[in-house]
Amino acid sequence: MERASKRKKKHHVPTRLNVLFFAVFVLFSVLILRLGVVQIVEGQEFVKELEGTSNTTARIDAPRGLMYDRFGNVVVDNELELSVTYTNPSRSTSADTMLGIARELEQLIDIETDRITERDKQDYILMQMTQEERFDLVSREERNELESVSEEYQLEVERITSDKTEALSEAELRVLAIYREMSRGFANSPQRIKRGITEDEAHKLSENLYRLPGVDILRDSRRNYVFGESLRSVFGSTGTIPREKVDYYLARGYERSDIVGTSFLELQYEDVLRGQKAVVERITHSSGGSVDHTINERLGQRGNDLVLSVDMELQQRLEGIISEEMKKAGNSFILDRSAYAVLMDPRTGDILAMAGFNDPADQSRDTNADHIGTVTKAFEMGSSVKAASVLTGFEAGVAQPGKSFNDRPIRLPSTPEKKSVRNYGWVNDIRALEVSSNVYMFEMAMLMANCNYPNNCNWTNNSVAEAYNEIRYNFSQFGLGSETGIDLPSSSTGLAGGSTIYGNLLDLMIGQYDTYTTLQLAQYISTIANDGLRMQPRLVTEIREPVSNTEELGAVVQKFEPQVLNRIDMNEQYISRVQQGLRGVMTRGTASSRFANKSYQPAGKTGTAQVRVTVGTGDNRRFVDGNTQTLVGYAPFNNPEVAFAVVVPNVKLERNGGRQGMAQEIASKALDAFFEMKDVRNGPERAERPILEQPDE
């Protein structure tokens, strides 16, 4: 009975499989039949329908992130505007087609023609010539002798004379200007033809877009500098991608027509400020004479915001102080009127304000603002570096706290007499800083090179070279002659004097040989104020998420903590000793007349570097002697809150009409403003006419 049951079960299995196979066969037959109908019977209809469907995707730029000062005031905003763009649908679009669109656009918008080059005009004329007219320019016989089509074209261009390009009408030039922008774009990428179109232009364009294929009106924005020229150059600029960086940006997902940061903070923080583009996908389907449009849009987002270390109210006060002093200066400068100042927190490296003024003698400018000059322009700074000189001498073992040298003229072979402003006699390190003794620094420099002047001077080329290296190494620990580390893509490190002759070694120790920037000078004195810790200067303290209400700050994305670059390799007692000398400069020394009675108890060091400036040309070319006035310092002495550096370059000598004490006057008023604002703040004043950036295209 068991055998019969087993045979019965085995008999049922093949039957089920047969049913399953049959069902699969039927399904496949139906599928094959349906595919046959689609491909053979209805294939042409589907091809037509596919040809009638187009998909266009446009990526619309989102506004860049904003910049705020340390108190939440918007300093760089975005001004919303409309731009007219052209999107080339294909690389094969003919020049004639694009010219036709350009002629239509010329009737609807105003456009500047100042960027048109002579070559643009020649190309434009050639485009509109018939083949026979081009043979008149370059004959068939001449073409046969040329090796390539490019050589033929170049010869044609050369034969479009200036009288022909000058004959182009204003309307033709506007058409050319529009065509020039259109042709700079790439397939399926919107190219701006004109930014900031007027309301009237927008209406005209809207009414005529249907007959202008590829032309569109897009929401756009440009940078708005709320406080005018205040710190404008430090914020940086935006513009089209530079040629040499196209590959770099394309590899990071940019399009060739994108606007990017091209200098300073805009460039340094491009990845942060860049917005997330809106994506608009337009699907057009035509069938049976009807056209359907479907638009899918993914909203964009403004870039992240930057919170700066700068106090914009203090910045404006500093700019006003410098401007006022430049007005008082009158005819005090050999050529250009200029002055530079940096205020920073020595404990954190925060740049509180950085201002520059430059009024060139040989040209007129719309503005005298030159704030970026504080990090790009270097000068011999004179005696203001002597605190580093004394510490260098201590570290080298050629002097120690309390050591005295006889301040009298130094006479070396083949070298002009070297001396202080007057003979001070025996002075120690504190007194040397207070009266700014040059000879004290000379003595240390000579001893470092193995010269015990005047009796046992055994210096050699090697010993002098070693002294140069040791001095510059020690100076670099303070930031003099080295990278400051500021968060900008470029800044000057100054210049080291080229010749290492014996006499120049002495000049190096009194700040009359190598050159430094105002920021380097500020970092140097901040390092002394901060008990030997050199902080990295910074302009950005936080990155924040964007919010719709620009009066508020978004959530913190990243916070930048203060960074210590190095601890100077010098004894703490030495640093304390030099700090006492710097306080003495303000109470008993060269700056006491302005600072002795200040309640905030400053410390600092004055400087006056001798300069010789070339003026005139040809037979009138001559040298004029002058000086560069400097002052560095910090306050309060016991608990520094602010450090400063002020540089006023190329001032006439006093006997020739140069106003003396300008650096001290600027520093005094700047410190007064800083401490006044701890009690009373009024907020920065917005510019009557905020500046709208013109992108550098």
XYZ file of C-alpha atoms in Angstrom:
697
model
C 0.000 0.000 0.000
C 2.922 2.352 0.730
C 4.384 1.651 -2.724
C 1.081 2.592 -4.399
C 0.943 5.887 -2.483
C 4.486 6.812 -3.513
C 3.771 6.036 -7.159
C 0.721 8.282 -7.024
C 2.716 11.260 -5.654
C 5.381 10.914 -8.342
C 2.732 10.945 -11.026
C 1.330 14.376 -9.866
C 4.678 16.303 -10.023
C 5.174 16.263 -13.843
C 1.568 17.421 -14.382
C 2.110 20.621 -12.311
C 5.328 21.380 -14.117
C 3.664 20.999 -17.471
C 0.962 23.441 -16.479
C 3.607 25.934 -15.278
C 5.652 25.609 -18.477
C 2.541 26.132 -20.573
C 1.623 29.298 -18.659
C 5.132 30.705 -19.093
C 4.999 29.881 -22.799
C 1.706 31.749 -23.181
C 3.056 34.810 -21.330
C 6.208 34.955 -23.438
C 4.126 34.607 -26.594
C 1.948 37.545 -25.548
C 5.052 39.620 -24.686
C 6.709 38.839 -28.028
C 3.499 39.668 -29.851
C 3.210 42.996 -28.009
C 6.834 43.907 -28.772
C 6.210 43.120 -32.390
C 3.195 45.415 -32.468
C 5.151 48.238 -30.741
C 8.196 47.968 -32.987
C 6.604 47.142 -36.310
C 3.057 48.468 -36.263
C 3.340 51.483 -33.889
C 7.094 52.117 -34.067
C 6.906 55.163 -36.312
C 4.281 56.811 -34.123
C 6.418 56.425 -31.016
C 9.466 57.825 -32.835
C 7.449 60.868 -33.858
C 6.210 61.293 -30.300
C 9.766 61.039 -28.962
C 10.946 63.622 -31.469
C 8.197 65.910 -30.242
C 9.428 65.770 -26.640
C 12.288 67.949 -25.463
C 13.875 68.230 -22.060
C 15.769 71.387 -21.094
C 17.478 71.822 -17.743
C 18.617 75.236 -16.512
C 20.684 75.809 -13.388
C 20.058 79.209 -11.870
C 22.705 80.781 -9.668
C 21.820 81.192 -6.034
C 22.962 84.283 -4.102
C 26.307 84.068 -2.331
C 26.555 83.985 1.436
C 26.596 87.253 3.367
C 29.349 88.707 5.544
C 28.717 90.100 9.026
C 31.000 92.015 11.372
C 31.689 90.764 14.905
C 28.533 92.491 16.219
C 26.166 91.042 13.606
C 26.054 94.002 11.224
C 25.706 92.949 7.584
C 28.743 94.314 5.738
C 28.424 92.442 2.419
C 24.879 91.842 1.188
C 23.260 90.773 -2.084
C 21.243 93.069 -4.335
C 18.619 91.075 -6.231
C 18.309 91.866 -9.926
C 17.266 90.373 -13.256
C 19.644 89.256 -15.963
C 19.031 88.404 -19.586
C 20.772 85.173 -20.603
C 21.282 83.123 -23.716
C 21.483 79.327 -23.625
C 22.977 77.819 -26.748
C 21.055 74.566 -27.351
C 23.788 73.043 -29.482
C 27.433 73.437 -30.385
C 26.349 73.430 -34.020
C 24.192 76.558 -33.770
C 25.267 78.735 -36.687
C 26.765 82.180 -36.307
C 24.017 83.548 -38.579
C 21.335 82.225 -36.223
C 23.019 83.795 -33.210
C 23.522 87.080 -35.064
C 19.831 87.137 -35.901
C 18.949 86.768 -32.214
C 21.511 89.449 -31.314
C 19.883 91.881 -33.757
C 16.496 91.244 -32.165
C 17.925 91.752 -28.666
C 19.599 95.003 -29.680
C 16.138 96.482 -30.175
C 15.092 95.512 -26.653
C 18.036 96.246 -24.337
C 20.786 98.822 -23.908
C 24.271 97.390 -23.713
C 27.741 98.857 -23.249
C 30.196 98.496 -26.137
C 33.421 99.419 -24.348
C 34.642 95.813 -24.103
C 34.645 95.257 -27.836
C 38.162 94.789 -29.202
C 39.497 95.561 -32.668
C 39.681 91.830 -33.322
C 35.986 91.439 -32.389
C 35.119 94.043 -35.016
C 37.244 92.322 -37.671
C 35.640 88.944 -36.957
C 32.186 90.527 -37.079
C 32.832 92.066 -40.498
C 34.193 88.793 -41.865
C 31.138 86.855 -40.663
C 28.871 88.976 -42.813
C 30.937 88.857 -45.981
C 30.039 86.556 -48.855
C 32.560 84.024 -50.115
C 33.296 86.159 -53.157
C 33.933 89.195 -50.962
C 36.361 87.134 -48.930
C 38.123 86.061 -52.121
C 38.549 89.770 -52.845
C 40.391 90.049 -49.528
C 42.576 86.987 -50.087
C 42.663 85.639 -53.613
C 42.443 81.955 -54.528
C 46.052 82.050 -55.669
C 47.213 83.370 -52.299
C 45.175 80.732 -50.476
C 46.820 77.956 -52.479
C 50.177 79.060 -51.118
C 49.031 78.896 -47.494
C 49.304 75.716 -45.457
C 46.085 75.811 -43.415
C 42.632 77.322 -43.134
C 43.707 79.139 -39.960
C 46.453 80.925 -41.906
C 43.881 81.957 -44.513
C 41.614 83.362 -41.808
C 44.445 85.215 -40.119
C 45.368 86.874 -43.410
C 41.724 87.843 -43.951
C 41.615 89.431 -40.499
C 44.774 91.412 -41.177
C 43.233 92.846 -44.322
C 40.183 94.207 -42.509
C 41.565 97.715 -42.134
C 40.803 100.209 -39.391
C 38.733 102.375 -41.717
C 36.315 99.458 -42.123
C 36.037 98.779 -38.392
C 35.583 102.476 -37.665
C 32.723 102.587 -40.151
C 30.597 100.262 -37.987
C 27.525 102.088 -36.705
C 26.553 102.338 -33.051
C 23.709 99.892 -33.641
C 26.116 97.395 -35.231
C 28.468 97.753 -32.286
C 25.625 96.989 -29.867
C 24.722 93.905 -31.916
C 28.359 92.863 -31.817
C 28.519 93.396 -28.039
C 25.500 91.127 -27.578
C 26.822 88.506 -30.000
C 30.206 88.602 -28.249
C 28.589 87.639 -24.948
C 26.404 84.984 -26.573
C 29.344 83.291 -28.260
C 31.291 83.086 -25.004
C 28.768 80.624 -23.598
C 28.747 76.861 -23.847
C 26.081 74.428 -25.006
C 23.150 74.108 -22.570
C 24.747 76.599 -20.165
C 23.102 80.008 -19.570
C 25.430 82.876 -20.498
C 24.722 86.335 -19.089
C 24.218 88.911 -21.812
C 23.368 91.787 -19.481
C 23.063 91.996 -15.727
C 20.713 94.365 -13.942
C 18.218 94.945 -16.732
C 15.692 97.718 -16.149
C 12.005 97.167 -15.514
C 11.208 98.515 -18.976
C 13.711 96.126 -20.569
C 12.249 93.203 -18.619
C 8.743 93.999 -19.918
C 9.921 94.243 -23.511
C 11.859 91.001 -23.263
C 8.972 89.144 -21.641
C 6.695 90.109 -24.525
C 9.181 88.872 -27.118
C 10.746 85.760 -25.565
C 8.620 83.508 -27.772
C 10.584 84.613 -30.842
C 14.019 84.623 -29.177
C 15.055 80.965 -28.855
C 17.522 80.410 -26.029
C 16.946 83.855 -24.489
C 15.570 84.007 -20.956
C 15.249 86.303 -17.961
C 16.730 84.896 -14.757
C 16.775 86.011 -11.158
C 20.288 87.126 -10.290
C 22.181 89.047 -7.639
C 25.312 91.069 -7.199
C 27.357 92.087 -4.181
C 26.157 95.100 -2.215
C 28.764 96.729 0.038
C 26.567 98.256 2.706
C 29.257 100.525 4.159
C 30.676 101.731 0.869
C 34.466 101.635 0.618
C 34.961 100.537 4.237
C 37.127 97.417 4.012
C 35.889 96.950 0.431
C 39.204 95.688 -0.965
C 39.612 93.131 1.840
C 36.196 91.636 1.122
C 37.465 90.860 -2.382
C 35.786 90.626 -5.766
C 33.727 88.188 -7.797
C 33.808 87.539 -11.521
C 33.859 84.904 -14.200
C 36.181 81.946 -13.741
C 39.759 82.906 -14.717
C 41.063 81.002 -17.745
C 43.898 79.422 -15.820
C 41.461 77.985 -13.254
C 38.730 76.652 -15.559
C 39.768 72.997 -15.157
C 40.039 73.393 -11.380
C 36.474 74.678 -11.089
C 34.950 72.313 -13.649
C 36.351 69.380 -11.672
C 34.430 70.702 -8.663
C 31.065 70.844 -10.392
C 31.087 74.460 -11.566
C 29.906 75.606 -14.973
C 32.086 77.780 -17.172
C 29.701 80.719 -16.915
C 29.577 80.698 -13.103
C 30.491 83.733 -11.024
C 33.180 82.939 -8.437
C 35.298 84.749 -5.880
C 38.409 86.101 -7.593
C 40.292 87.822 -4.766
C 40.791 88.022 -0.993
C 37.903 86.900 1.258
C 35.593 86.111 -1.663
C 38.273 83.798 -3.088
C 39.536 82.431 0.233
C 36.050 81.306 1.275
C 34.612 80.487 -2.166
C 33.517 76.980 -1.096
C 31.615 78.485 1.833
C 30.034 81.486 0.129
C 28.974 79.645 -3.019
C 25.224 79.078 -3.133
C 23.367 75.908 -4.120
C 21.863 76.455 -7.561
C 18.188 76.178 -8.330
C 17.442 73.602 -11.040
C 14.584 74.238 -13.459
C 13.668 71.331 -15.745
C 11.340 72.226 -18.620
C 9.750 69.309 -20.487
C 7.967 70.215 -23.722
C 5.757 67.589 -25.363
C 4.128 68.169 -28.753
C 1.573 65.756 -30.157
C -1.267 66.103 -32.613
C -0.759 69.834 -32.978
C -0.918 70.522 -29.235
C 2.022 71.468 -27.032
C 2.220 70.673 -23.325
C 4.797 72.150 -20.917
C 5.839 70.620 -17.633
C 8.179 72.512 -15.335
C 9.931 70.883 -12.398
C 11.868 73.227 -10.126
C 14.258 72.456 -7.287
C 14.817 75.546 -5.180
C 18.312 76.846 -4.625
C 19.831 78.110 -1.412
C 22.058 81.044 -0.541
C 25.607 80.195 0.414
C 26.718 80.036 4.031
C 27.462 83.299 5.806
C 30.757 84.525 7.276
C 31.096 86.247 10.639
C 34.174 88.469 10.603
C 36.435 89.513 13.453
C 36.174 93.128 12.295
C 34.368 95.774 14.323
C 32.837 97.891 11.566
C 32.198 100.861 13.846
C 35.840 100.861 14.927
C 36.848 100.382 11.297
C 34.959 103.519 10.304
C 36.463 105.464 13.186
C 39.976 104.395 12.163
C 39.361 105.339 8.529
C 38.086 108.746 9.593
C 41.099 109.342 11.847
C 43.533 108.527 9.043
C 41.622 110.636 6.504
C 41.587 113.606 8.883
C 45.326 113.315 9.492
C 46.012 113.140 5.758
C 44.085 116.390 5.284
C 46.158 118.072 7.989
C 49.344 116.804 6.356
C 49.031 119.240 3.471
C 52.154 119.060 1.324
C 54.060 116.837 3.759
C 54.649 113.901 1.418
C 57.388 113.491 -1.170
C 54.900 112.067 -3.674
C 51.889 109.939 -2.715
C 49.963 110.681 0.459
C 49.451 107.392 2.270
C 49.018 105.833 5.695
C 48.224 102.343 7.008
C 47.025 100.999 10.359
C 46.018 97.653 11.869
C 44.277 97.058 15.208
C 44.133 93.481 16.475
C 43.450 91.510 19.632
C 46.845 90.117 20.709
C 45.191 87.319 22.688
C 43.206 85.816 19.792
C 44.684 87.231 16.585
C 41.318 88.837 15.692
C 41.708 91.698 13.222
C 39.550 94.437 14.726
C 40.207 97.046 12.037
C 42.634 97.480 9.151
C 42.667 100.697 7.173
C 44.754 102.128 4.391
C 44.753 105.504 2.643
C 46.504 106.173 -0.666
C 46.311 109.335 -2.743
C 48.682 108.964 -5.732
C 50.414 112.153 -6.804
C 50.280 111.333 -10.521
C 46.702 110.139 -10.966
C 43.159 110.776 -9.831
C 41.095 108.068 -8.162
C 37.467 107.666 -7.192
C 38.514 106.609 -3.706
C 41.564 106.853 -1.475
C 40.737 103.586 0.294
C 43.639 101.130 0.188
C 42.847 98.767 3.041
C 44.419 95.740 1.389
C 47.687 97.692 1.331
C 48.078 96.730 5.006
C 48.942 93.194 3.852
C 50.373 93.795 0.371
C 52.685 96.806 0.764
C 56.001 96.532 2.620
C 58.257 99.262 3.975
C 61.397 99.723 6.036
C 59.882 100.248 9.472
C 62.752 101.853 11.368
C 63.155 101.762 15.132
C 59.716 100.261 15.815
C 61.362 96.809 15.428
C 63.911 97.445 18.184
C 62.002 95.381 20.736
C 62.763 92.349 18.544
C 66.373 93.560 18.220
C 66.901 93.706 21.989
C 65.365 90.253 22.466
C 67.577 88.935 19.666
C 70.651 90.313 21.423
C 69.559 88.753 24.716
C 68.950 85.385 23.065
C 72.345 85.517 21.288
C 74.079 86.165 24.606
C 75.722 89.435 23.528
C 73.617 91.434 26.005
C 71.443 90.810 29.018
C 68.974 92.832 31.078
C 70.778 95.792 32.580
C 73.735 95.620 30.152
C 74.955 99.096 29.097
C 76.710 100.295 25.935
C 78.259 103.689 25.243
C 76.068 105.519 22.740
C 78.565 107.422 20.542
C 79.279 107.475 16.776
C 80.465 104.197 15.191
C 83.107 104.592 12.505
C 83.774 101.509 10.380
C 86.079 101.260 7.352
C 84.380 102.183 4.027
C 81.107 102.836 5.872
C 79.382 106.168 6.616
C 79.389 107.153 10.269
C 76.609 105.439 12.181
C 75.030 107.029 15.229
C 71.851 107.789 17.131
C 69.875 111.028 16.848
C 72.249 112.333 19.479
C 74.980 110.871 21.701
C 73.237 109.428 24.760
C 76.355 108.127 26.511
C 76.039 104.973 28.565
C 72.537 103.481 28.226
C 71.105 100.147 29.305
C 68.471 98.138 27.442
C 65.469 99.934 29.002
C 66.889 103.372 28.304
C 67.923 102.292 24.794
C 64.298 101.512 23.977
C 62.996 104.702 25.603
C 65.292 107.046 23.663
C 65.543 104.752 20.614
C 69.313 104.333 20.714
C 70.676 103.088 17.399
C 74.154 102.476 18.804
C 72.864 99.981 21.385
C 71.497 97.883 18.513
C 74.697 98.357 16.468
C 76.813 97.072 19.339
C 74.749 93.901 19.665
C 74.842 93.287 15.897
C 78.622 93.659 15.788
C 79.135 91.339 18.764
C 76.934 88.716 17.087
C 79.329 88.899 14.105
C 82.402 88.588 16.398
C 83.307 92.287 16.405
C 83.995 93.867 19.797
C 84.185 97.454 18.568
C 86.588 99.225 18.487
C 89.439 97.240 20.004
C 88.936 93.634 18.932
C 86.906 93.483 15.724
C 87.476 90.053 14.189
C 84.388 89.670 12.047
C 84.619 87.809 8.749
C 82.314 87.209 5.811
C 81.203 83.958 7.447
C 80.601 85.483 10.865
C 78.637 88.361 9.323
C 76.530 85.956 7.227
C 75.791 83.890 10.345
C 74.718 87.054 12.180
C 72.332 87.986 9.336
C 70.768 84.519 9.492
C 70.431 84.582 13.274
C 68.819 88.031 13.329
C 66.358 87.162 10.565
C 65.515 83.846 12.209
C 64.717 85.575 15.488
C 62.733 88.319 13.745
C 60.714 85.688 11.873
C 59.556 84.207 15.181
C 57.593 87.444 15.682
C 56.239 87.380 12.105
C 58.730 89.885 10.676
C 59.755 88.628 7.241
C 57.602 85.492 7.426
C 54.053 84.433 6.576
C 51.569 85.882 9.043
C 49.030 83.096 8.455
C 46.120 85.472 7.846
C 43.136 83.860 6.112
C 43.625 85.572 2.758
C 44.823 83.873 -0.449
C 47.729 86.267 -0.891
C 49.791 88.681 1.181
C 53.329 90.028 1.150
C 56.079 88.704 3.409
C 58.240 91.753 2.782
C 61.689 91.772 1.231
C 65.058 90.864 2.661
C 67.902 93.186 1.662
C 70.100 91.446 -0.887
C 73.623 92.482 0.076
C 75.150 91.053 3.261
C 77.915 93.612 3.633
C 79.037 94.503 7.133
C 77.427 97.945 7.422
C 73.994 96.697 6.344
C 73.995 94.260 9.267
C 73.817 97.240 11.604
C 70.967 98.744 9.564
C 69.052 95.455 9.807
C 69.004 95.734 13.600
C 67.380 99.193 13.478
C 64.747 98.370 10.836
C 66.489 100.134 7.965
C 67.225 97.210 5.644
C 64.514 94.528 5.347
C 60.913 95.540 4.622
C 57.720 94.420 6.351
C 53.974 94.958 5.986
C 51.786 96.804 8.477
C 50.129 93.498 9.401
C 53.522 91.888 10.092
C 54.363 94.825 12.326
C 51.059 94.388 14.191
C 51.646 90.653 14.617
C 55.160 91.300 15.939
C 54.048 93.702 18.653
C 51.055 91.466 19.475
C 53.457 88.600 20.107
C 55.352 90.678 22.680
C 52.087 91.866 24.248
C 50.951 88.219 24.450
C 54.061 87.161 26.404
C 55.728 85.517 23.408
C 52.783 83.635 21.890
C 52.411 84.476 18.183
C 48.746 84.192 17.222
C 47.476 83.599 13.711
C 45.716 86.764 12.476
C 42.176 86.027 11.340
C 39.361 87.851 9.620
C 36.719 85.108 9.853
C 35.654 83.654 13.189
C 32.543 81.655 12.243
C 30.613 80.138 9.363
C 26.834 80.303 9.775
C 23.853 78.805 7.991
C 21.870 81.275 5.869
C 18.525 82.519 7.173
C 15.846 84.512 5.368
C 15.964 87.362 7.894
C 19.376 88.946 7.337
C 19.052 90.811 10.648
C 19.582 87.471 12.386
C 22.385 84.938 12.304
C 21.834 81.294 11.444
C 23.142 78.257 13.282
C 26.905 77.852 13.583
C 28.323 75.534 10.925
C 31.953 75.968 11.932
C 33.703 77.999 14.602
C 37.380 78.912 14.178
C 39.281 78.821 17.436
C 42.313 81.081 17.975
C 45.478 79.422 16.703
C 48.936 79.741 18.247
C 51.537 79.731 15.463
C 54.564 79.536 17.738
C 56.041 80.487 21.083
C 59.123 82.625 20.542
C 62.238 80.793 21.668
C 63.230 83.393 24.277
C 63.367 83.593 28.049
C 60.167 84.869 29.699
C 62.241 87.219 31.853
C 63.710 88.742 28.693
C 60.219 89.334 27.285
C 59.076 90.924 30.542
C 62.144 93.184 30.534
C 61.425 94.411 27.003
C 57.775 94.993 27.918
C 58.958 97.326 30.669
C 61.082 99.173 28.111
C 58.086 99.581 25.816
C 56.057 101.014 28.664
C 58.899 103.452 29.317
C 58.749 104.645 25.701
C 55.211 105.880 26.398
C 55.853 107.372 29.851
C 59.399 108.772 29.629
C 60.611 108.231 26.089
C 60.000 109.222 22.478
C 56.182 108.904 22.631
C 55.614 110.322 26.110
C 54.296 113.698 24.931
C 51.141 112.030 23.562
C 50.774 108.912 25.676
C 52.176 109.505 29.172
C 48.836 110.552 30.657
C 46.571 108.056 28.898
C 44.393 106.227 31.413
C 44.580 102.978 29.462
C 48.367 102.793 30.069
C 49.806 101.919 26.642
C 53.210 100.450 25.799
C 54.888 100.849 22.432
C 57.811 101.788 20.231
C 58.272 104.656 17.811
C 60.150 104.413 14.528
C 61.517 106.693 11.825
C 63.105 105.035 8.810
C 65.184 107.126 6.448
C 64.043 106.871 2.814
C 65.165 108.216 -0.531
C 62.452 108.564 -3.163
C 62.993 109.036 -6.910
C 60.965 111.885 -8.385
C 60.756 113.363 -11.871
C 61.779 111.876 -15.198
C 64.526 112.438 -17.735
C 66.723 115.429 -16.951
C 64.462 116.292 -14.010
C 64.956 112.926 -12.329
C 66.351 113.333 -8.811
C 66.353 111.808 -5.330
C 64.508 113.355 -2.394
C 65.266 112.357 1.194
C 62.485 111.736 3.678
C 61.332 109.289 6.295
C 58.698 106.681 7.046
C 56.983 107.243 10.396
C 55.884 104.190 12.385
C 54.453 103.377 15.791
C 53.598 100.014 17.328
C 52.136 99.236 20.724
C 49.420 97.730 22.862
C 47.161 98.588 25.798
C 46.586 98.237 28.652
C 50.160 97.382 29.611
C 49.245 94.835 32.318
C 46.406 93.122 30.433
C 46.576 93.898 26.691
C 43.234 94.070 24.880
C 44.387 95.706 21.663
C 47.656 95.883 19.740
C 48.308 98.325 16.918
C 50.712 99.229 14.144
C 50.656 102.519 12.207
C 52.802 103.291 9.153
C 53.025 106.649 7.348
C 55.507 106.212 4.470
C 57.640 108.659 2.485
C 57.135 111.887 4.434
C 59.304 114.908 3.693
C 61.962 115.844 6.221
C 60.778 118.372 8.781
C 63.095 121.066 7.414
C 61.465 120.596 4.001
C 57.906 120.958 5.285
C 57.084 117.415 6.390
C 54.578 117.097 9.238
C 56.108 115.051 12.046
C 54.290 112.800 14.532
C 51.522 111.687 12.173
C 51.835 107.999 13.101
C 51.637 108.890 16.796
C 48.602 111.109 16.224
C 46.749 108.359 14.347
C 47.602 105.755 16.995
C 46.608 108.026 19.871
C 43.179 108.788 18.416
C 42.625 105.144 17.403
C 43.320 103.926 20.947
C 41.096 106.657 22.374
C 38.289 105.476 20.081
C 38.783 101.819 21.035
C 38.491 102.451 24.762
C 35.667 104.982 24.397
C 33.651 102.391 22.497
C 33.925 99.945 25.381
C 31.453 102.232 27.189
C 29.461 103.885 24.405
C 28.668 102.383 21.005
C 26.571 104.059 18.320
C 26.903 101.411 15.631
C 28.443 101.831 12.181
C 26.960 104.332 9.733
C 25.617 102.876 6.507
C 26.819 104.509 3.314
C 24.370 106.925 1.676
C 24.956 105.042 -1.569
C 26.038 101.454 -0.968
C 28.410 100.181 -3.648
C 27.177 97.551 -6.078
C 29.957 95.397 -7.432
C 30.618 95.311 -11.147
C 31.814 91.709 -11.710
C 35.240 91.456 -13.290
C 34.254 89.637 -16.467
